[in-house]
XYZ file of C-alpha atoms in Angstrom:
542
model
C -14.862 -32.024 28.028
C -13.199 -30.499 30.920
C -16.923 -29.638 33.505
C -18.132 -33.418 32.535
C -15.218 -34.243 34.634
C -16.345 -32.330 37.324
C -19.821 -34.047 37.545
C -18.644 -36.321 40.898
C -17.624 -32.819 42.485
C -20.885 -31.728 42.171
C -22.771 -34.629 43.656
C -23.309 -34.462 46.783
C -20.342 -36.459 47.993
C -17.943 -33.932 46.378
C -15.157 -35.947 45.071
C -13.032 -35.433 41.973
C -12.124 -38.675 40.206
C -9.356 -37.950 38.359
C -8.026 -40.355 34.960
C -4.932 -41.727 37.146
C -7.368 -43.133 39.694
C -6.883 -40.611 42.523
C -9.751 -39.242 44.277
C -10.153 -35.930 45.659
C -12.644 -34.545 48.304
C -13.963 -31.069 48.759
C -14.602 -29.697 52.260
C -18.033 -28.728 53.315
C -17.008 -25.637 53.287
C -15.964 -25.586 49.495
C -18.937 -25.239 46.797
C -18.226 -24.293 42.992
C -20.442 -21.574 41.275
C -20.714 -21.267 37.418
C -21.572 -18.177 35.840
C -21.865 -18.837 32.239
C -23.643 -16.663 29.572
C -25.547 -19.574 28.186
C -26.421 -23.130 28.618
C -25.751 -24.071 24.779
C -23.143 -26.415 24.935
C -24.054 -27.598 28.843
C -25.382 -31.192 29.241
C -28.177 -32.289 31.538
C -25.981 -34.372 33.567
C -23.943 -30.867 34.279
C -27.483 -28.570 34.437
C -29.201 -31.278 36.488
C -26.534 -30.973 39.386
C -26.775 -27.062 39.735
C -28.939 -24.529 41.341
C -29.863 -22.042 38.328
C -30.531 -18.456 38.871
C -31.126 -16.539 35.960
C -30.161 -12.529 36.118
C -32.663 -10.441 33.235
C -30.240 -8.213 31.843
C -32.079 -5.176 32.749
C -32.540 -6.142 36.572
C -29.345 -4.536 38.048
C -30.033 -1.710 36.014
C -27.497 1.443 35.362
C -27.264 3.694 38.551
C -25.416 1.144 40.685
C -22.468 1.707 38.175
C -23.041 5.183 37.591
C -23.260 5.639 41.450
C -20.247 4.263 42.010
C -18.349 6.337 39.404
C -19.707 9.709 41.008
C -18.324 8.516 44.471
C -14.675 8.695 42.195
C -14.537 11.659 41.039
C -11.985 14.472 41.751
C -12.352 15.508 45.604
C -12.081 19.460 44.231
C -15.651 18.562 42.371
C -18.702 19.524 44.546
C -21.985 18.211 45.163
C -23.497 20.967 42.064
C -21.313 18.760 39.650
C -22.621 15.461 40.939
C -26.221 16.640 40.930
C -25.321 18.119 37.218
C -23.823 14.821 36.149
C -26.965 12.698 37.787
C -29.178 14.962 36.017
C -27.889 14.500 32.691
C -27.506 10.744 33.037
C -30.772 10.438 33.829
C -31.971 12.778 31.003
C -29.963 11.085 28.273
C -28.546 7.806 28.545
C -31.802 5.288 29.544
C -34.165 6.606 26.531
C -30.873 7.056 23.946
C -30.790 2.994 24.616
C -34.073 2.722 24.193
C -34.282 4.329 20.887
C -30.992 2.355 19.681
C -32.391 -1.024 20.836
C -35.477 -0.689 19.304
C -35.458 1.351 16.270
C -31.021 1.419 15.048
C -28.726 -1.211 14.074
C -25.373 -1.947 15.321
C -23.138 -3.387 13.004
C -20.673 -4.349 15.446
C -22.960 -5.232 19.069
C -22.669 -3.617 21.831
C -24.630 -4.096 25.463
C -25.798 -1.306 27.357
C -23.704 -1.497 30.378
C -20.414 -1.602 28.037
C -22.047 1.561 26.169
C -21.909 3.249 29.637
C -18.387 2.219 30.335
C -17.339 3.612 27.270
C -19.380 6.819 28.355
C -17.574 7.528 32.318
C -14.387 6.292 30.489
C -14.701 9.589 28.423
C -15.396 11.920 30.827
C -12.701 10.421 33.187
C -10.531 11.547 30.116
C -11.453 15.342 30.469
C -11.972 15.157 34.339
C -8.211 13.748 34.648
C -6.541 17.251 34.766
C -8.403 17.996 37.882
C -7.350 14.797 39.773
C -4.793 15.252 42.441
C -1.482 13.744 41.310
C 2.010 14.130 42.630
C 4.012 16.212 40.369
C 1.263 18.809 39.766
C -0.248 21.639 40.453
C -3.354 21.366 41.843
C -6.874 23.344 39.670
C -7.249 26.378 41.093
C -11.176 27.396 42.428
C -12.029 29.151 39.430
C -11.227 26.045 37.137
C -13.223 23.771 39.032
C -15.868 26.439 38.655
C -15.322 27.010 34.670
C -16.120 23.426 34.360
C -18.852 23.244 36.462
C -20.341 25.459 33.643
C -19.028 23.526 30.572
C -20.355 19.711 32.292
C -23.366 20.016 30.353
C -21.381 19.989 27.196
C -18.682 17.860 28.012
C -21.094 15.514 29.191
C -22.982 15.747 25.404
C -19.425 15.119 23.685
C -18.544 11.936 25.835
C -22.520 10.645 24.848
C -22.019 11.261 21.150
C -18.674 9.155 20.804
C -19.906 6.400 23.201
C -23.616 5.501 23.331
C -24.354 7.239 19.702
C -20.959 6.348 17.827
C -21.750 2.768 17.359
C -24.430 2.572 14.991
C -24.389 2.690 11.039
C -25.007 5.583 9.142
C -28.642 5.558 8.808
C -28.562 5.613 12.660
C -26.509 8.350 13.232
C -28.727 10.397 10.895
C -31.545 9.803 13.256
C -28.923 9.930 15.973
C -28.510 13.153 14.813
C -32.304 14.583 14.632
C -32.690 12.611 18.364
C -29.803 14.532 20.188
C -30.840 17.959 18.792
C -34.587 17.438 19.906
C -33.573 16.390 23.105
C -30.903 19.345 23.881
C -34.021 21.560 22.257
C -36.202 19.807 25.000
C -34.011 20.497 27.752
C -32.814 23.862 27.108
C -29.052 23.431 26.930
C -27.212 26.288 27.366
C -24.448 25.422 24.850
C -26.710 23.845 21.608
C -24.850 22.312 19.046
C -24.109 24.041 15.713
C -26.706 23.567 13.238
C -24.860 22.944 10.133
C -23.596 19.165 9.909
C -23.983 16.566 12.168
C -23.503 15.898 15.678
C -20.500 14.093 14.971
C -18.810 16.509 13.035
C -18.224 18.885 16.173
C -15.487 19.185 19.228
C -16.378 20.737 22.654
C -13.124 22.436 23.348
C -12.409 23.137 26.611
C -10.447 26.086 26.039
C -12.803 28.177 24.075
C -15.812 27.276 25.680
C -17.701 26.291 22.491
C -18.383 23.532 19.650
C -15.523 23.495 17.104
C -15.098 21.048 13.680
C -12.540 18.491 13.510
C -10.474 20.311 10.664
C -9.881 23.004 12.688
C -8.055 21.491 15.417
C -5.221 20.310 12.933
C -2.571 21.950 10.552
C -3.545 22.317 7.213
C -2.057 19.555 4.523
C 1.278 19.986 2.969
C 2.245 17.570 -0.084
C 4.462 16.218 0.181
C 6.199 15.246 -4.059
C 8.452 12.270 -2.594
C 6.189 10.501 -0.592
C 4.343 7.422 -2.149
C 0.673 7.002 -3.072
C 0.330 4.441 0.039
C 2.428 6.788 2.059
C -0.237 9.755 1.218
C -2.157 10.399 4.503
C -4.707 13.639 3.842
C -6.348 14.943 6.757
C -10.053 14.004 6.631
C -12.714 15.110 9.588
C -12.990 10.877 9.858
C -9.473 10.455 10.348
C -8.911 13.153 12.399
C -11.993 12.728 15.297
C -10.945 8.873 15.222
C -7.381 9.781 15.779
C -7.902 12.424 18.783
C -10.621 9.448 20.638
C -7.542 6.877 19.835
C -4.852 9.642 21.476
C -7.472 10.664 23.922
C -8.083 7.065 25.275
C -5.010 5.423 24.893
C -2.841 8.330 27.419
C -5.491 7.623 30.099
C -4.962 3.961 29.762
C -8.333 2.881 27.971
C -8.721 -0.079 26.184
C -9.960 0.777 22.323
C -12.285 -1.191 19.900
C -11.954 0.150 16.154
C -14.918 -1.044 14.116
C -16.270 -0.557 11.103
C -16.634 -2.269 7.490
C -13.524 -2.909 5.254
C -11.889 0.098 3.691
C -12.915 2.726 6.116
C -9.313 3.085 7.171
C -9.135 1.448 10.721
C -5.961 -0.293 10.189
C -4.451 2.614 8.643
C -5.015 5.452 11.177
C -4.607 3.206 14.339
C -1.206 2.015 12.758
C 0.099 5.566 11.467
C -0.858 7.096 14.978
C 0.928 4.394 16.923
C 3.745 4.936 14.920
C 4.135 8.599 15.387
C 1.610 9.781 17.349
C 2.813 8.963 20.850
C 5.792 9.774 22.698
C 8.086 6.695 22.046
C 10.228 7.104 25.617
C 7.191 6.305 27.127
C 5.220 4.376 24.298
C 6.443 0.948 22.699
C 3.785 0.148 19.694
C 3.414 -3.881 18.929
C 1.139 -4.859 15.994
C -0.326 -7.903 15.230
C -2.862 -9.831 13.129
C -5.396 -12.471 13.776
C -6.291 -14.906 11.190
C -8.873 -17.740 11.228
C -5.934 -20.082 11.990
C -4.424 -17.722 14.686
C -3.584 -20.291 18.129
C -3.873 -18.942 21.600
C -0.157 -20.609 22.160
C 0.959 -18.130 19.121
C -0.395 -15.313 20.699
C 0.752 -16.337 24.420
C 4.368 -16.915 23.385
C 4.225 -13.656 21.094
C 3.743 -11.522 24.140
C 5.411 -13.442 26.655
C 8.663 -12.908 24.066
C 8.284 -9.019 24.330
C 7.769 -8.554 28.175
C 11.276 -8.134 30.774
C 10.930 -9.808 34.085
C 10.163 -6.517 36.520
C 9.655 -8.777 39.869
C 8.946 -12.171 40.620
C 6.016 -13.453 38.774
C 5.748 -9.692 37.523
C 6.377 -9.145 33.489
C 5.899 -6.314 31.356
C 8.021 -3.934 29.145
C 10.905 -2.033 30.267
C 10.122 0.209 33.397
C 8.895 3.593 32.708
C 7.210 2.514 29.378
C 3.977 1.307 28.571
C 3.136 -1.631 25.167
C 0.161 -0.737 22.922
C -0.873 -3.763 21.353
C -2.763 -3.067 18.277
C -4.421 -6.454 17.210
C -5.750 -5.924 13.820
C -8.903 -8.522 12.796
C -9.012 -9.317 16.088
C -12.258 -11.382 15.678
C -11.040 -13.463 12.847
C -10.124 -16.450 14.823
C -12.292 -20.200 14.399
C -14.397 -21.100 16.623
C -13.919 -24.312 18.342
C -16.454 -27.038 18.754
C -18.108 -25.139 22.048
C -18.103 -21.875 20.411
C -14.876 -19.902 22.331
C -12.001 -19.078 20.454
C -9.652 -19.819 22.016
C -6.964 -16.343 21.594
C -9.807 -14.056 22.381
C -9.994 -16.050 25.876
C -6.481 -15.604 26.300
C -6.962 -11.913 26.335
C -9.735 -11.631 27.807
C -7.806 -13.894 30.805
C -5.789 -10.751 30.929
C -8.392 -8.068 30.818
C -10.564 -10.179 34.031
C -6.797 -11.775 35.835
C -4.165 -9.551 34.763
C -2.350 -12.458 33.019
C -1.961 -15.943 32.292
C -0.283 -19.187 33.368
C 3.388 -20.275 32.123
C 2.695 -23.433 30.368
C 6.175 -24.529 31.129
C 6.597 -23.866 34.823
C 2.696 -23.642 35.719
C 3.005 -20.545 37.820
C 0.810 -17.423 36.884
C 2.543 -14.666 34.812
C 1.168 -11.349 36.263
C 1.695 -8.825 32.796
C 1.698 -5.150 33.689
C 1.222 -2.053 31.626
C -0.295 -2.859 28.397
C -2.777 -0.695 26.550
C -5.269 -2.565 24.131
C -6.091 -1.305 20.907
C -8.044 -3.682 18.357
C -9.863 -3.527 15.386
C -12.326 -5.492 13.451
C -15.067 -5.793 10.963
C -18.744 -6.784 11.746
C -19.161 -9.932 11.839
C -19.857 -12.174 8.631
C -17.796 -13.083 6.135
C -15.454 -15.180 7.830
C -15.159 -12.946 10.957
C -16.934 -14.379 13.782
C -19.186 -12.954 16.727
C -17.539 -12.119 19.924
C -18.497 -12.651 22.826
C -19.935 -9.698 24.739
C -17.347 -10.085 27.805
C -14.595 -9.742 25.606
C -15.492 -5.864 23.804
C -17.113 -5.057 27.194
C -13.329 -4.038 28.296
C -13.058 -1.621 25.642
C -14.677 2.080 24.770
C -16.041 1.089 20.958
C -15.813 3.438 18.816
C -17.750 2.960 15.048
C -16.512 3.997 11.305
C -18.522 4.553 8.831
C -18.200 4.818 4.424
C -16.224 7.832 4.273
C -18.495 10.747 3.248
C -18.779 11.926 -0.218
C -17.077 15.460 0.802
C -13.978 13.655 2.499
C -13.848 11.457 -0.647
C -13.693 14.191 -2.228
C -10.926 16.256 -0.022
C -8.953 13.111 -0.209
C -8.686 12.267 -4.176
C -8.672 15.718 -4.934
C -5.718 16.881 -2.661
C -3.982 14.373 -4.269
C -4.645 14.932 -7.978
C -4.668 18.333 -7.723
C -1.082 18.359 -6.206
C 0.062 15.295 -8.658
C -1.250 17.749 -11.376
C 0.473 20.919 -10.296
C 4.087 19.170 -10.644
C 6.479 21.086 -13.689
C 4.866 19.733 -17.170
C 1.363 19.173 -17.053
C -0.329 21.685 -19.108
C -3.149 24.179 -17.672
C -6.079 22.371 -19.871
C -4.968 18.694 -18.105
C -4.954 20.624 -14.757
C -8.349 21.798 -14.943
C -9.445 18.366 -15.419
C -8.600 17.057 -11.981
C -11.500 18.016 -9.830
C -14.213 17.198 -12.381
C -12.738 13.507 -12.514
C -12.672 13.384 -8.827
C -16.384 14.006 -8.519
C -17.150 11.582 -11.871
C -15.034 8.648 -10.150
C -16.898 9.337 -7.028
C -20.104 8.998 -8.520
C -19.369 6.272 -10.448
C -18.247 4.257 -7.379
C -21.479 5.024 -5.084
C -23.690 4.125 -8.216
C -21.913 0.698 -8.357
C -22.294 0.398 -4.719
C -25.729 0.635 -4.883
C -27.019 -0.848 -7.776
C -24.512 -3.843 -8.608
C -24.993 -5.842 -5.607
C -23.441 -9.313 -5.094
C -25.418 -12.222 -5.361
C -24.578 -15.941 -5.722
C -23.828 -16.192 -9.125
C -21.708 -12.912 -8.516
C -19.892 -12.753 -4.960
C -17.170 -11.346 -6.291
C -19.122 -8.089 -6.927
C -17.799 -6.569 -3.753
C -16.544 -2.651 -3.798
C -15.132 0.006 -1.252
C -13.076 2.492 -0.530
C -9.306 0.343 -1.289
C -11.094 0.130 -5.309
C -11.549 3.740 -5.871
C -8.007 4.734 -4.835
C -6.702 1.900 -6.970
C -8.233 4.176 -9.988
C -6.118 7.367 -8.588
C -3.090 5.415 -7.630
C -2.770 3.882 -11.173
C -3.429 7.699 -12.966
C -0.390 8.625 -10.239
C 1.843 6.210 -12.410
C 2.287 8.401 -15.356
C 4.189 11.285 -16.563
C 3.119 14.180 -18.470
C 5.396 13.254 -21.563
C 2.795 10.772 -22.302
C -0.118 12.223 -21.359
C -0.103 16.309 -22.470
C -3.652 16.822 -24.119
C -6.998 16.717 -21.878
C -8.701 13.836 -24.191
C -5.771 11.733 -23.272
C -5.976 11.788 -19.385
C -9.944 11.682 -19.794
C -9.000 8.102 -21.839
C -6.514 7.478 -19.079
C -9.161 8.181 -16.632
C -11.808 6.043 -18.259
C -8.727 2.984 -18.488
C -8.666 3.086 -14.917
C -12.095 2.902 -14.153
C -12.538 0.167 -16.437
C -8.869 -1.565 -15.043
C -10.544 -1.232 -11.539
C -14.493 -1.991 -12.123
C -14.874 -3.064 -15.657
C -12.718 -5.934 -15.383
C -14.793 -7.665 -12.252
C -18.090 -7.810 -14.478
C -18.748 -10.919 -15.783
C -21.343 -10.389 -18.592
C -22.868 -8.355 -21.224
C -25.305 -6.594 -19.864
C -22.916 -5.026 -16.832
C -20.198 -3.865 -19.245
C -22.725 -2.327 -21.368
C -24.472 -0.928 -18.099
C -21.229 -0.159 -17.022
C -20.064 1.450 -19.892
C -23.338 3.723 -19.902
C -22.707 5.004 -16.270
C -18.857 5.683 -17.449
C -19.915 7.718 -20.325
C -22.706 9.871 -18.358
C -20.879 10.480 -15.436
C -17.914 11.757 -17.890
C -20.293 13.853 -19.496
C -21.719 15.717 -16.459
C -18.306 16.587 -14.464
C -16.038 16.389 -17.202
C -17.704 17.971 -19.821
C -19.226 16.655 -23.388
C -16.316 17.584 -25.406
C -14.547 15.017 -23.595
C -16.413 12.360 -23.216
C -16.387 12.147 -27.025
C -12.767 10.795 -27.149
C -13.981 7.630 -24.883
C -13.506 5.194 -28.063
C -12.590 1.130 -27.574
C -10.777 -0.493 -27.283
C -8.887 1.272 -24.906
C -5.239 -0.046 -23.668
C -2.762 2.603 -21.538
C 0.051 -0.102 -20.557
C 3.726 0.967 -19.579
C 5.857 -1.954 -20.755
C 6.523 0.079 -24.072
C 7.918 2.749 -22.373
């Protein structure tokens, strides 16, 4: 490989031999430094001819960067908000990553300085306002002062959706408990609501207080034309993802969606850059990764969609900015020495601002680009990144959809499906008890039908349960007009969706058992009396 080459440069002589026979010297001057995260794939010949120094992870510690970050902020903010912001730091962040490190799981890993990016990144999101900039009016004293009194809370938002947002839900339960006892221990003036969890709560600015998600948005309005896939219900999930996407993304952040399949990522990011931002100033590109994604694809990709601005200068068209959502972004092979080979192309851009033209050889500076990715944890066929590739971005974590959006979701949906001219008042007042029996059946299967070698395939979420909706969307009530034949519809589905993946006996009949109680406890027992088989619903007789 490419440093066994080098070896003669770093003898002592330092000369390159190169293939054709030409031989270069270094100066004295000249010395080459490596600063690689291991030594896995290094040989001895390579090790033996370096100086090693080995930097402990912990030793430069946090308040060099944190330091730094005060010395940025807005001129208007005095030394009371510095000390405030020290305080907190210190109060919070060190023990949070203790407990995480120690006692939580990370599906998706993070590092601790990366976790503290993500954090100032935050608050330089609510602090930008105060910034001066040329256009605007500059805060007036009494703003400055209003947020002097709200930093405490602002502070406690930005901490929840960077350091505490990335672990699973177990964690953010005790996430939850940890945060509380620690504002208790402190004596915050602005304590978070007690219902819920910490997550489920907005510091807004404006009011001066703690706010849910669903209140910052519109209520729903079905729409009857659109399509089940084009069905997007407002959820608390969607909606707190969606305003840390918008929040980011306008202040030029770099965003890492993760989470495990079927919690939506792809979805929301791709809906939101599709509508959500102004498109005079906002040009959306998506792409994919796949294991057998090529740096070269990727490279010429990009290099296609950027104008020439100045000599050796490319980006999109002035006055506009590309977000480039790259969906599975950690799906690429490794090669034999463990890189993968598009991630270091990005990541060339995050550390040089571009890459070289493989053509002409000169280096193709690429302005104005907003990353947004998102991935699953790894496993599976999706690999481990490196840590200096997510260390660019603010990480933010999705979990299984809660039981009461579930619910929200598959009920908004039925419920209007239901209320369309024909369906008859006893059919209606089926809906929400089938929600809640579908549910249940689905988090029972998740838990107790696990996969094992003999049966991989036995692998559930979310996209499964709204196949059992989306196929009781695709009838009409001329076929369907007494309750015991949408509860048999109902039960087709289930069995369509679940049923049909289990491979012996002694699931179906398991299987069958769960269908029949959970019909009989939301749906009622005169119903589950018409669940005879066999049981076939199939429209090519209609």
């Amino acid at each position: 490989i490419w440093i066994e080459n080098m070896n003669t440069v770093l003898d002592d002589n330092k000369k390159l031999c190169l293939t054709s026979g030409e031989i270069m010297s270094l100066s004295d001057a000249m010395t080459m430094m490596f600063e690689p995260e291991d030594l896995a794939v290094a040989s001895p010949a390579t090790v033996s001819r370096c100086g090693m120094i080995y930097m402990e992870p912990r030793s430069l510690g946090f308040d060099p960067i944190f330091q730094s970050w005060l010395q940025r902020l807005p001129e208007s903010f005095g030394p009371g908000h510095k000390i405030t912001l020290l305080t907190l730091f210190d109060t919070y962040f060190a023990p949070a990553c203790g407990v995480m490190r120690k006692n939580l799981a990370e599906p998706f890993p993070t590092v601790d300085g990366a976790l503290l990016d993500s954090l100032l990144n935050l608050m330089d999101c609510e602090f930008a306002p105060y910034y001066d900039r040329e256009g605007h009016e500059p805060k007036t004293p009494e703003d400055v002062e209003r947020i002097g009194d709200q930093m405490e809370s602002i502070f406690i938002f930005a901490f929840i959706w960077s350091v505490c947002c990335t672990v699973n839900v177990d964690g953010r339960q005790k996430m939850d408990v940890w945060v509380r006892h620690f504002m208790r221990m402190n004596s915050s003036k602005h304590q978070l609501p007690k219902a819920g969890l910490i997550f489920d709560y907005l510091y807004d600015t404006e009011k001066g207080e703690w706010v849910q998600w669903m209140e910052t948005v519109a209520p729903y309005e079905h729409d009857p034309a659109a399509s089940f896939a084009e069905l997007i219900i407002p959820t608390p999930d969607s909606v707190r993802y969606t305003y840390l996407l918008d929040t980011l993304v306008l202040q030029n952040k770099h965003v890492m969606m993760t989470g495990p399949t079927g919690t939506g990522k792809t979805v929301n990011v791709s809906r939101h850059l599709q509508g959500g931002f102004n498109p005079l100033k906002f040009v959306p590109i998506c792409m994919t990764f796949s294991a057998q994604t090529s740096a070269n694809q990727v490279q010429d990709l990009l290099d296609a969609k950027c104008e020439k601005r100045r000599k050796g200068i490319f980006g999109p068209a002035a006055g506009k900015k590309y977000i480039l959502f790259v969906d599975d972004v950690n799906m690429p092979l490794k090669e034999e020495y463990g890189a993968q080979p598009p991630i270091e192309l990005l990541r060339q851009w995050f550390d040089n601002g571009g890459w070289y033209d493989r053509k002409a050889l000169t280096f193709r500076q690429i302005i104005d680009v907003i990353f947004v990715c998102a991935c699953g944890p790894p496993g599976g066929g999706r690999q481990s990144l490196s840590a200096r590739f997510p260390r660019h971005f603010n990480t933010v974590g999705y979990t299984p959809m809660q039981d009461s959006s579930m619910t929200r979701i598959f009920e908004t949906i039925l419920t209007n499906f239901l209320g369309s001219p024909g369906w008859t008042e006893d059919v209606k007042a089926l809906g929400a008890g089938i929600v809640s029996a579908t549910i249940e059946i689905y988090n029972t299967i998740l838990r107790d039908l696990r996969p094992t070698p003999a049966k991989s395939h036995y692998q559930f979420n979310l996209r499964d349960i709204s196949k059992v909706f989306q196929g009781m969307l695709m009838t009409t009530s001329r076929s369907f007009k007494e309750p015991r034949d949408f509860v048999r519809l109902y039960v087709h589905e289930n069995q369509r969706i679940f049923g049909d993946r289990l491979i012996n006996r002694e699931d179906h009949e398991w299987f069958d058992e769960l269908l029949l109680n959970a019909t009989k406890t939301h749906v009622g027992d005169e119903h589950a009396q018409h669940i005879t088989y066999p049981l076939i619903i199939a429209d090519f007789m209609v």
